[in-house]
Coordinates of C-alpha atoms and ligand atoms in Angstrom, one line a residue:
X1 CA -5.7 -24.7 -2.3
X2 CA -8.3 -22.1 -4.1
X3 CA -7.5 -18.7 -3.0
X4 CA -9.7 -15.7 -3.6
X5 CA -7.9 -12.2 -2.9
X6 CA -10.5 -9.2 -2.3
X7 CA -9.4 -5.8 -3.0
X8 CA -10.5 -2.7 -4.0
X9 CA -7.5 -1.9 -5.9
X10 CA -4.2 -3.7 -7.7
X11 CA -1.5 -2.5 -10.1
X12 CA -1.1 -2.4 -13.2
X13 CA -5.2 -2.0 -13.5
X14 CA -5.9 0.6 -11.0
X15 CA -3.5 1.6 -8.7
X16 CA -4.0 5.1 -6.0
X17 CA -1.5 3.2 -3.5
X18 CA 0.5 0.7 -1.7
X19 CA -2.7 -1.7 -1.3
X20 CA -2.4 -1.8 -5.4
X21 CA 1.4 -2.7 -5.6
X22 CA 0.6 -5.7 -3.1
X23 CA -2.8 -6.8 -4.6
X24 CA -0.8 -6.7 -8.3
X25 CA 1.8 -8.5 -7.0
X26 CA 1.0 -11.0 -3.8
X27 CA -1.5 -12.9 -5.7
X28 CA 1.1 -14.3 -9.2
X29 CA 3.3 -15.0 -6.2
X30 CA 1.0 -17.4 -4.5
X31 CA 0.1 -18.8 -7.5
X32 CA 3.9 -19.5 -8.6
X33 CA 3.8 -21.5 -5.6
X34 CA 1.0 -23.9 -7.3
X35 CA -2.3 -22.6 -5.7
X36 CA -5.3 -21.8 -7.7
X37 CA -5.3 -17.9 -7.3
X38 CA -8.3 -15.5 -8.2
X39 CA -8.5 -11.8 -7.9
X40 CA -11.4 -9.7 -7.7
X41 CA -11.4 -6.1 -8.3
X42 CA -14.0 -3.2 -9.2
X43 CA -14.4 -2.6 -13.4
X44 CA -13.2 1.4 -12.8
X45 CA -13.1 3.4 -15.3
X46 CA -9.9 3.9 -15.4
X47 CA -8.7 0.0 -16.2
X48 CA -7.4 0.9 -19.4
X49 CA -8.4 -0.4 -22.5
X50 CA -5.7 -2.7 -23.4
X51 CA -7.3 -4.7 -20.5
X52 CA -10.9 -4.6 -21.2
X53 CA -9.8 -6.2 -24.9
X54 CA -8.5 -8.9 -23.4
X55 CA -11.8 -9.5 -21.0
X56 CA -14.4 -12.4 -21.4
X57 CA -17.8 -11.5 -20.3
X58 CA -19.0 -14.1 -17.5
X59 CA -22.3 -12.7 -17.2
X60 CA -24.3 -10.8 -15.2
X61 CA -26.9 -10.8 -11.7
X62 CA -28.7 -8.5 -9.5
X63 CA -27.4 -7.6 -5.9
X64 CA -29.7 -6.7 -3.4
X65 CA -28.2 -3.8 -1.0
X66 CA -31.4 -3.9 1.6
X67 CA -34.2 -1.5 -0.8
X68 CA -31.7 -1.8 -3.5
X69 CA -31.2 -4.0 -6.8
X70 CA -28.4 -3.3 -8.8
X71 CA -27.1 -4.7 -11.9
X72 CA -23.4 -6.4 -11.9
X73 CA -21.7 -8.5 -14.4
X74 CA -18.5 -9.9 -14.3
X75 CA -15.5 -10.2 -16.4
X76 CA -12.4 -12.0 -16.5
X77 CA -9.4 -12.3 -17.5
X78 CA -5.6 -14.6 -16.9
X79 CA -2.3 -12.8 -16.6
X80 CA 0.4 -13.7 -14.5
X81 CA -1.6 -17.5 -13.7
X82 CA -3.7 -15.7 -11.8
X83 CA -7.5 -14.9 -13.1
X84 CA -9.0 -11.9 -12.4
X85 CA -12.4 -11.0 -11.9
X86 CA -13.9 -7.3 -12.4
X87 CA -17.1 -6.7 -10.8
X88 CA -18.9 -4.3 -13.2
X89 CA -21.9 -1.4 -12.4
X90 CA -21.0 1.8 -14.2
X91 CA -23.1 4.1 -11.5
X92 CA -20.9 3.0 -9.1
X93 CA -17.6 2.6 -10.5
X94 CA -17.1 5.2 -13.2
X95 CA -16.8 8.3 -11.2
X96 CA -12.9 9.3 -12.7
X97 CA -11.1 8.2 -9.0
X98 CA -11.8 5.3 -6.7
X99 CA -12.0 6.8 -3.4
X100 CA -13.6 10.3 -2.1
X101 CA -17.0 9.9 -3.6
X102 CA -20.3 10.7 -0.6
X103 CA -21.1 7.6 -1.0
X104 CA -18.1 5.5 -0.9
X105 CA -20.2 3.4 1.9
X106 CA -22.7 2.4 -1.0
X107 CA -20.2 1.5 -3.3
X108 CA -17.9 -0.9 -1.5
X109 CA -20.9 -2.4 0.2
X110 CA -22.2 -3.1 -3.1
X111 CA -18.7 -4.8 -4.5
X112 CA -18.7 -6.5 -1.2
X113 CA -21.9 -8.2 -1.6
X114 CA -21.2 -9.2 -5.3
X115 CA -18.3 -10.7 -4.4
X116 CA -20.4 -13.1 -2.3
X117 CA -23.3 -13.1 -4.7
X118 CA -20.7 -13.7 -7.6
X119 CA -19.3 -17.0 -5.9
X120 CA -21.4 -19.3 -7.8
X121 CA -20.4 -18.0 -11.6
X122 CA -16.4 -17.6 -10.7
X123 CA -14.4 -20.8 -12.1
X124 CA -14.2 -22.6 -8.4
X125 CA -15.3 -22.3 -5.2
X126 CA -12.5 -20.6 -2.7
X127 CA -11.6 -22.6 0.2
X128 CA -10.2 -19.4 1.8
X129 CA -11.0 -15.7 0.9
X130 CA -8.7 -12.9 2.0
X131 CA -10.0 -9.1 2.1
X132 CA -7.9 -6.1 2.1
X133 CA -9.3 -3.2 4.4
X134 CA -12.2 -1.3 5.2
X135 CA -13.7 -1.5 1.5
X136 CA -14.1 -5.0 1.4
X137 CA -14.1 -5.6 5.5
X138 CA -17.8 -6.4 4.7
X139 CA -17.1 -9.7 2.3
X140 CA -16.4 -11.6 5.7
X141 CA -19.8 -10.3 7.3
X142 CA -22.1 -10.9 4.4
X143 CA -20.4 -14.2 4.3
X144 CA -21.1 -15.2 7.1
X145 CA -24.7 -14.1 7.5
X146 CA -25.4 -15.9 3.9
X147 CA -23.9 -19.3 5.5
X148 CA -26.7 -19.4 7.8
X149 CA -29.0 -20.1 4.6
X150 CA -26.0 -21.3 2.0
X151 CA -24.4 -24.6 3.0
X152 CA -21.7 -24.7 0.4
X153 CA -19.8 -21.4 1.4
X154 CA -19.9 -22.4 5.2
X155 CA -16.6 -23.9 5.1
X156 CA -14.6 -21.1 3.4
X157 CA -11.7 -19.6 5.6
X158 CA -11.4 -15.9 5.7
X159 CA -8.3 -13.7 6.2
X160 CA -8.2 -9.5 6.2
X161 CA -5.3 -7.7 5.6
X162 CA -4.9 -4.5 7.2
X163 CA -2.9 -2.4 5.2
X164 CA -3.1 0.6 7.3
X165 CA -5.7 1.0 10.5
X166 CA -6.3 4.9 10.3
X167 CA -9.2 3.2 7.3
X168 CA -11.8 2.2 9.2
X169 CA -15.3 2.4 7.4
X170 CA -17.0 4.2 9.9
X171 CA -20.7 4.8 8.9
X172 CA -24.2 6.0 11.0
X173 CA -26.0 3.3 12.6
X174 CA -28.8 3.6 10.6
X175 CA -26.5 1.9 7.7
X176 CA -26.8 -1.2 9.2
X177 CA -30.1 -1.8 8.0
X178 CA -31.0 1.1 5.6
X179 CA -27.6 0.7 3.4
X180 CA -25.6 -2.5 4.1
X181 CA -29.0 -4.7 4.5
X182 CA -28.3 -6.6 8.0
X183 CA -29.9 -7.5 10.8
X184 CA -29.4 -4.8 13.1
X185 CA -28.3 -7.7 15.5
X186 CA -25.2 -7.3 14.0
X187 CA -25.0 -3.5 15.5
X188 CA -26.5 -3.8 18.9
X189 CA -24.4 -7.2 19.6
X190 CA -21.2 -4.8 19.0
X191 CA -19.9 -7.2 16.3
X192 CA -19.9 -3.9 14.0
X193 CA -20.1 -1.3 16.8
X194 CA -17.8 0.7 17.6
X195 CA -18.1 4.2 20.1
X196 CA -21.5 4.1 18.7
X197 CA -21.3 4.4 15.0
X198 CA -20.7 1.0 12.6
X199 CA -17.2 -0.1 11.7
X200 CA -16.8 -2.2 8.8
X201 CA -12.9 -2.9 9.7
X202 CA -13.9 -3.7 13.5
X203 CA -16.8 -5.9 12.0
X204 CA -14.0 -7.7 9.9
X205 CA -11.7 -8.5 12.7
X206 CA -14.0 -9.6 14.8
X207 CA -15.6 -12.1 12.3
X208 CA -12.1 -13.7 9.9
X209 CA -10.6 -16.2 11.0
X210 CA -7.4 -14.4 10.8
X211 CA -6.1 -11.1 10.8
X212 CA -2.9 -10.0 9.7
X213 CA -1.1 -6.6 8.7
X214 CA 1.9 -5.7 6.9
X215 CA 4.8 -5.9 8.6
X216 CA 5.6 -7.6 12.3
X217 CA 6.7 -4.2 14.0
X218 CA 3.5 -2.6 12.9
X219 CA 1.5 -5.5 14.0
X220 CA 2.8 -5.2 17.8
X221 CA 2.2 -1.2 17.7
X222 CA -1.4 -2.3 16.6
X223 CA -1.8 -2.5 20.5
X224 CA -0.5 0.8 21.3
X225 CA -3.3 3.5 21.3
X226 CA -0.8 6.4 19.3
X227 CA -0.6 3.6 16.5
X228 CA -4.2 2.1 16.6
X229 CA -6.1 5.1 15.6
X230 CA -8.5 4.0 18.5
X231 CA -8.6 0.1 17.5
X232 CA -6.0 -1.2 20.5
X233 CA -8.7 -2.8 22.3
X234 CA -9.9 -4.2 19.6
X235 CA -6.6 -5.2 18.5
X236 CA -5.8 -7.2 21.7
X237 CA -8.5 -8.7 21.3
X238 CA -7.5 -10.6 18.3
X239 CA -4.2 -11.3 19.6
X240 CA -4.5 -15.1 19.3
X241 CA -5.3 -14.6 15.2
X242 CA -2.8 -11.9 14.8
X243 CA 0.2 -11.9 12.7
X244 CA 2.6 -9.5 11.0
X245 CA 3.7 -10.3 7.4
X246 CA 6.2 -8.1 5.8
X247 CA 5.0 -7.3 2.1
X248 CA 7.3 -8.1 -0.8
X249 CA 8.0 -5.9 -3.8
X250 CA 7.5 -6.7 -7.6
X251 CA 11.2 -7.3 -8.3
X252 CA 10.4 -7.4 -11.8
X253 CA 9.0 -4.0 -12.4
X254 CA 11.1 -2.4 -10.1
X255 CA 14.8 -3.7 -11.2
X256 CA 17.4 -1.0 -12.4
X257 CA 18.8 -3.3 -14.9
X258 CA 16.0 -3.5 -16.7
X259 CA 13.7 -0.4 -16.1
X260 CA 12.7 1.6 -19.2
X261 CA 12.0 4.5 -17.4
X262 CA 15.2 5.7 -15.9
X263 CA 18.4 7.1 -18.7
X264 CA 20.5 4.2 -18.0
X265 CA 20.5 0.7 -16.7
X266 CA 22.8 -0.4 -13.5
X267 CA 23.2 -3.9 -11.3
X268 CA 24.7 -3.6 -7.7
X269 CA 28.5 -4.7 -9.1
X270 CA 27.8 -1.8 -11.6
X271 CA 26.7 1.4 -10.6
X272 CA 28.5 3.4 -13.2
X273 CA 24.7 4.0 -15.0
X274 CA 23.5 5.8 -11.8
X275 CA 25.5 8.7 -12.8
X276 CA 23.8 9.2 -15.7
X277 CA 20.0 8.9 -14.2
X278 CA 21.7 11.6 -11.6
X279 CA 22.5 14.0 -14.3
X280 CA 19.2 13.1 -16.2
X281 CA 17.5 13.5 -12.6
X282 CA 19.1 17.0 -11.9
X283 CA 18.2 18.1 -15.7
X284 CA 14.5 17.2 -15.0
X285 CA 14.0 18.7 -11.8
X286 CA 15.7 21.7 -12.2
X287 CA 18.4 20.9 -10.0
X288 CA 22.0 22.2 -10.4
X289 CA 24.0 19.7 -12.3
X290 CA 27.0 18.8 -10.0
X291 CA 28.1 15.1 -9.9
X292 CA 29.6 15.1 -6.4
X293 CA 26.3 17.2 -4.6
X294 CA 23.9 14.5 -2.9
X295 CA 21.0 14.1 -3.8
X296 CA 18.3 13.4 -1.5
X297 CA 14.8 12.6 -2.4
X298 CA 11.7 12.0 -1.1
X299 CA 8.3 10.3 -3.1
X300 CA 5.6 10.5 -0.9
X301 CA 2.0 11.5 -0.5
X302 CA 2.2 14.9 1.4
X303 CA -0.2 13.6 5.3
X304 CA 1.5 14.0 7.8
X305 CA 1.4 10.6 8.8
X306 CA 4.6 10.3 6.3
X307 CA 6.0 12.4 8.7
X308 CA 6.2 15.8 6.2
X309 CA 6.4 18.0 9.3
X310 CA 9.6 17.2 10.7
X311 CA 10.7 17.8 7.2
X312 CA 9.0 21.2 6.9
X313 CA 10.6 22.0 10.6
X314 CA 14.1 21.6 9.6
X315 CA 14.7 22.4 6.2
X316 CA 16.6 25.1 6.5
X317 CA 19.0 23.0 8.2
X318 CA 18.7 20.2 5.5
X319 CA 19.5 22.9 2.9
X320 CA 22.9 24.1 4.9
X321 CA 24.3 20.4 4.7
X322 CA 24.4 21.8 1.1
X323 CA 22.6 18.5 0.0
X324 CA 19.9 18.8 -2.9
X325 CA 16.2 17.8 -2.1
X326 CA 13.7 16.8 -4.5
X327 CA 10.2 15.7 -2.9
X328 CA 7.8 14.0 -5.4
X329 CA 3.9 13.8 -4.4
X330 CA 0.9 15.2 -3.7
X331 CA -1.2 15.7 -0.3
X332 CA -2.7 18.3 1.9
X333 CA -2.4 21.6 0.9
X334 CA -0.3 23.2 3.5
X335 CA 2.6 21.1 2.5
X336 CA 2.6 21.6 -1.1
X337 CA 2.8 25.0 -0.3
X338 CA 5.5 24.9 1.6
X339 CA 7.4 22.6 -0.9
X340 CA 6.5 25.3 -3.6
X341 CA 7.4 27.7 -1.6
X342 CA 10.5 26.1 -0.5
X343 CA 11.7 25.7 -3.7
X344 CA 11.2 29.4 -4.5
X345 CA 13.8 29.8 -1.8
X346 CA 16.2 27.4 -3.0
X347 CA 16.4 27.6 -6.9
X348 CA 18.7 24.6 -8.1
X349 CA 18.7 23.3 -4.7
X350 CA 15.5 22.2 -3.5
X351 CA 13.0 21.0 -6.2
X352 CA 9.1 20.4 -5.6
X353 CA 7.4 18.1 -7.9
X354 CA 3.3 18.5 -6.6
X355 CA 2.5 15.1 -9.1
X356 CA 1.8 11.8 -8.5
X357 CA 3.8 10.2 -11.8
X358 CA 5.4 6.8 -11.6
X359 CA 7.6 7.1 -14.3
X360 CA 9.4 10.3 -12.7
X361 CA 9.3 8.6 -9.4
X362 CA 11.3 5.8 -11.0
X363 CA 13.7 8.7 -12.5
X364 CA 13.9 9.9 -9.0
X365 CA 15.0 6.5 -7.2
X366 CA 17.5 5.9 -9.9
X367 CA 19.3 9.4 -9.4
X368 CA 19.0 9.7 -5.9
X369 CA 21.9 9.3 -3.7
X370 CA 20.2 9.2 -0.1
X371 CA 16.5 8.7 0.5
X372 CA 14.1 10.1 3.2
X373 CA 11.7 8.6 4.7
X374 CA 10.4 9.9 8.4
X375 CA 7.1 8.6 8.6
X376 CA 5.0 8.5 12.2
X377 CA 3.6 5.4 11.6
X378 CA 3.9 3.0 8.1
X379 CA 2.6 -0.4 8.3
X380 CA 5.4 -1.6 5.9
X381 CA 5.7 1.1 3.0
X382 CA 7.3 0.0 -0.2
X383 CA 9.3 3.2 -1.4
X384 CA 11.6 2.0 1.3
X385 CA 12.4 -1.0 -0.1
X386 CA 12.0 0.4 -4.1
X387 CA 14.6 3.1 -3.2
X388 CA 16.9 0.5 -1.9
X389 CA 16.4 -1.9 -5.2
X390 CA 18.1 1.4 -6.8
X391 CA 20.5 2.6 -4.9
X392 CA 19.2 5.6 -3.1
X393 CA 19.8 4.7 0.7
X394 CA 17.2 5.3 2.8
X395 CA 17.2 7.3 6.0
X396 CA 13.7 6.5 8.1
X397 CA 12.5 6.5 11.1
X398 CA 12.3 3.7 13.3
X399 CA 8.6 2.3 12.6
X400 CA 6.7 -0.2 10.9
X401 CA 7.7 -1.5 7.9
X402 CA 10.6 0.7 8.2
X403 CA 12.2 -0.7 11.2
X404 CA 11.8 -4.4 9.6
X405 CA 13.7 -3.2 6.5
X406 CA 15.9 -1.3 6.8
X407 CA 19.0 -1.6 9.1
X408 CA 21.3 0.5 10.9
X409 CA 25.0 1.5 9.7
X410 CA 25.3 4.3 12.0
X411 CA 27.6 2.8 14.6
X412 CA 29.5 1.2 12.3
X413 CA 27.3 -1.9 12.1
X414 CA 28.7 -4.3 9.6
X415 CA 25.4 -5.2 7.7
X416 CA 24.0 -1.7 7.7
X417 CA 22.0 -0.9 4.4
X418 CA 20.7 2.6 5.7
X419 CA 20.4 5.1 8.2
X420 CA 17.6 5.0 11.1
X421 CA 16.3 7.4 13.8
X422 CA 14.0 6.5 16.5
X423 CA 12.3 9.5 18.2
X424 CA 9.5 11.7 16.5
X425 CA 11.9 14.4 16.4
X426 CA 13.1 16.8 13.9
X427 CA 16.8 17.5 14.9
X428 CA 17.6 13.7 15.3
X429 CA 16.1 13.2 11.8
X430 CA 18.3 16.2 10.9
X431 CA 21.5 14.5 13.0
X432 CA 20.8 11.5 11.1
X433 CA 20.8 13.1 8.0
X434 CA 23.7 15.1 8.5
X435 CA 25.9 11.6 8.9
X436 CA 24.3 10.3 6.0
X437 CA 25.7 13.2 3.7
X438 CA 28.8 13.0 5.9
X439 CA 28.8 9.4 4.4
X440 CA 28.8 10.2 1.4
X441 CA 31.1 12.9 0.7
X442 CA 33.8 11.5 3.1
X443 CA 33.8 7.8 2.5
X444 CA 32.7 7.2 -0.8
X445 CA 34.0 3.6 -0.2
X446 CA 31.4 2.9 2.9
X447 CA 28.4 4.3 1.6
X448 CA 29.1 2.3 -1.7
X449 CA 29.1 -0.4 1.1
X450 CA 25.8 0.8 2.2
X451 CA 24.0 1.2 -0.7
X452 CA 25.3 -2.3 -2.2
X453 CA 24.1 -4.2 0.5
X454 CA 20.5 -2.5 0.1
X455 CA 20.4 -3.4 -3.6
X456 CA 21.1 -6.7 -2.9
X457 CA 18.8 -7.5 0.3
X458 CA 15.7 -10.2 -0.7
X459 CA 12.5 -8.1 -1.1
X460 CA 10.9 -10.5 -3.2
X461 CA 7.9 -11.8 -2.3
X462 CA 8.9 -15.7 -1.7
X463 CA 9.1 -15.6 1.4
X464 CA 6.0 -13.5 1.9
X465 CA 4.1 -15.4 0.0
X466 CA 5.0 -18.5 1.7
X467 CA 3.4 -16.8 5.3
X468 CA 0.7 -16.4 3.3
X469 CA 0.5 -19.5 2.1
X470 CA 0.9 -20.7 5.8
X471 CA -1.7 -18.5 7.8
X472 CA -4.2 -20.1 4.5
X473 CA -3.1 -23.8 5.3
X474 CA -3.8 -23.2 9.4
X475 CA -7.1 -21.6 9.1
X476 CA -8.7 -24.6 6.4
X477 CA -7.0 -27.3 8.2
X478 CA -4.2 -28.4 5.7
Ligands
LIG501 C1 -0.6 1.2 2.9 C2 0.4 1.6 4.0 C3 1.8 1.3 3.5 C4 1.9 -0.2 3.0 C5 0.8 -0.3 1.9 C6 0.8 -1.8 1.3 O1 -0.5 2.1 1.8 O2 0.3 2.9 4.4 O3 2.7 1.4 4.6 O4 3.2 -0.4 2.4 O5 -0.5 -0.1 2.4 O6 0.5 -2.7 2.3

C-alpha cells in the first residue's frame, strides 16, 4: 500500500509538539511493516541545514489560492525508508516559528493545496492520504473538489488524525471564497460551517473517510461537550468512522540505555545510573543535593489544559510532603510567574525552568523519581509514557491518553506502573501525591516495583502502527 502522511510538523526537522514526535515517528513504523510511506512537510526555516544537504530538488509549480499564484518547489529526501517531501515558498514558511503568524489561514491553505497540486511530481500516487489537524484538514476538501475534474486521484482513501480538538481552523466566511478558493457551496451546505464561521477541522471530518484521534479514551470523551471544545455533535456524527489509536513513542530516541543526554546510562534490571542523573539533575536545577529527597518533576507547556492550576492551588501542600519539584516549560504568563515566583519561595526545593529544551527535559526524566502529570483533557500525551521509559513514575489524572497508559498501584493492584486520580480536583491530586512520596520513602522495594514495570511496558509503535495499517486496508478495500 502507498501511504502519504500530511503534517505540518515532525521531529527531528521541525518539531513545536507532540504532533512532531508522532509525524517523526508513525510513518518509519508503517514503513518497517513493508508499505511505501511518504511524508510531506512545510520547508521552515528552521529544518536545519544538515537536512537541506541531503535534499534533491524535485522541481517546482504554481498554486492557485483563488486571486493568488504562488511559487512552490519540492524537495526530497529518504531517511528511515520513508521519503520525505518539503513543500517550499520562503514568504510563507520562513517566518522564525511555525504557528502564530495573522495569516496562519493563508499559509496552511497554501501547503494544503500543494500537497494536492504536488501529487503528480511525488514518486507514486497514494492510495490513501492521512492529514493531521486543522492545518492540513483542507488536503481532504481540495481533494475532493479536484476529483470532480481529476480522474486519477478519485480513488485515494483519506484518513485525519486529530491530535487534539481545541485546533479547529476557524476562519470568516468570506475565506471560503476570497482565501481558500471554493465554491461557497461548500459553506452554505454546512460541509465547512460551523456556528456560522468556516471550520477547516469540521470540513475534514465530515469529508475523510475516516477519522481517528489519539488514544481510545479520548476518542469516547470526543462526544462529551467539556471535552469537545464544541465539536460533540459533530463528533457523533462520525461515530460509524470513528476510532481511537493510542500513539506509540520513538523507543529509540528515548531509551535510557543509550541516551547521550542524561550523566549516566541505566536499563530496568539496573537502575544504579539513575542516581547519578539525580545528582546531575539536582546540580543543574539548583536543587539541594540529597539522595533519599524525591524528586518530582513536571515538563509541560504552562495552558491550563495541562492542568497547571491544580498545581498552582496546592503547592504549598506539595512543598510540605518535603518532596522537590522541578517544572520544565513554557506557556501563559500567569504560570511562569507563579513558577518563578514559587521558586523564590522555595530555594533548593522548588526549581522553575521557563524553557522549552529537549536535552534538559531528557536530564529531567532521567533524575526524576515521581512524575506529574494532571492534565484536564490529553488526547494521549507522550511525556507520560517518556517518563515511564526512564523511571520517573507518573502520577496523572484519569483522562485521555493518560487513563490508557498508565495503571493504578494505589490499592495495591498487582500490575500498577503509576499513580492515578480521577476528579478535577486539587486535594485528590495532592492525596495522590502524598501516597506516591509515601511510596517512595517507606517501601523502597514497591515503588522499585512500580517504576520497573513502567520501564518495561510496550510503547513502541508496533502495535500502533498495525491499527494504522488496518483503518488504511478497510477504507481502500484491501
Ligand atoms: C497533541 C496532544 C497530545 C498528544 C500529541 C500527539 O499535542 O495534546 O496529548 O500526545 O498531540 O498526538
Amino acid at each position: 500500500m502507498k501511504i502519504l502522511y500530511v503534517a505540518s510538523e515532525a521531529a527531528p526537522f521541525c518539531k513545536t509538539g507532540g504532533l512532531a514526535d508522532v509525524a517523526g515517528s508513525l510513518p518509519p513504523a508503517l514503513a518497517a511493516n513493508g508499505d511505501d510511506v511518504a511524508v510531506i512537510l512545510p520547508l521552515y526555516d528552521m529544518v536545519g541545514q544538515q537536512w537541506r544537504e541531503q535534499m534533491t530538488f524535485r522541481g517546482n509549480i504554481y498554486v492557485d489560492l483563488a486571486w493568488r499564484h504562488e511559487y512552490c518547489g519540492l524537495f526530497s529526501l529518504e531517511y528511515q525508508g520513508v521519503t520525505w517531501y518539503f513543500v517550499d515558498n520562503e514568504r510563507y514558511f520562513c517566518r522564525g516559528q511555525l504557528y502564530g503568524e495573522g495569516d496562519d489561514g493563508e499559509r496552511f491553505a497554501f501547503f494544503s493545496r500543494a500537497v494536492v497540486a504536488l501529487l503528480p511530481m511525488l514518486d507514486w500516487m497514494p492510495d490513501v492520504i492521512n492529514c493531521n489537524d486543522w492545518q492540513s484538514a483542507l488536503v481532504p476538501i481540495y481533494l475532493k473538489d479536484e476529483a470532480t475534474r481529476w480522474e486519477e486521484i478519485r480513488g485515494i482513501g483519506t484518513v485525519l488524525t486529530i491530535h487534539n480538538i481545541e485546533y479547529q481552523g476557524i476562519f470568516g466566511d468570506y475565506t471560503v471564497c476570497d482565501l481558500f478558493g471554493l465554491d461557497y457551496g461548500w459553506f452554505a451546505d454546512g460541509t465547512l460551517e460551523m456556528g456560522g464561521c468556516v471550520n477547516l477541522l469540521k470540513g475534514a471530518m465530515m469529508c475523510v473517510d475516516h477519522v481517528n484521534t489519539v488514544s481510545p479514551t479520548y476518542a469516547q470523551q470526543l462526544h462529551n461537550s467539556f471535552y469537545a471544545h464544541g465539536m460533540e455533535n459533530i463528533v457523533d456524527l462520525c461515530d460509524g468512522k470513528m476510532s481511537g489509536v493510542l500513539n506509540g513513542l520513538d523507543v529509540v530516541s528515548f531509551d535510557p540505555s543509550v541516551d547521550g543526554a542524561i550523566a549516566a546510562n541505566y536499563t530496568a534490571d539496573d537502575v544504579s545510573g539513575k542516581a547519578v542523573c539525580k545528582a546531575e539533575l539536582q546540580r543543574l536545577v539548583g536543587l539541594k543535593e540529597d539522595p533519599d529527597v524525591p524528586v518530582i518533576a513536571m515538563v509541560s507547556r504552562l495552558v491550563s489544559h495541562k492542568g497547571v492550576d491544580l498545581v498552582c492551588e496546592v503547592l504549598d501542600g506539595i512543598m510540605d510532603t518535603g518532596a522537590q519539584l522541578v517544572v520544565l516549560g513554557k506557556g501563559d504568563y500567569v504560570y511562569e510567574e507563579f513558577f518563578k515566583h514559587a521558586e523564590q519561595r522555595y530555594g533548593g526545593q522548588m526549581s522553575a525552568q521557563i524553557a522549552y529544551s529537549d536535552k534538559l527535559s531528557r536530564q529531567i526524566y532521567s533524575g526524576a523519581d515521581l512524575f506529574l502529570m494532571p492534565s484536564k483533557s490529553e488526547p494521549c500525551g507522550l511525556s507520560q509514557m517518556i517518563a515511564m521509559r526512564y523511571g520517573a513514575v507518573p502520577i496523572v489524572r484519569q483522562t485521555g491518553g493518560l487513563a490508557d497508559t498508565v495503571r493504578s498501584c494505589q490499592l495495591g493492584q498487582e500490575d500498577g506502573n503509576g499513580y492515578v486520580f480521577a476528579n478535577y480536583n486539587a486535594y485528590d491530586m495532592l492525596y495522590t501525591i502524598n501516597q506516591a512520596v509515601a511510596l517512595y520513602r517507606y517501601n523502597s522495594e514497591d515503588f522499585r516495583k512500580v517504576q520497573q514495570r513502567g520501564m518495561t511496558d510496550d510503547f513502541s509503535w508496533g502495535a500502533s502502527a498495525r491499527s494504522y495499517r488496518d483503518i488504511y486496508a478497510s477504507i481502500v478495500g484491501e
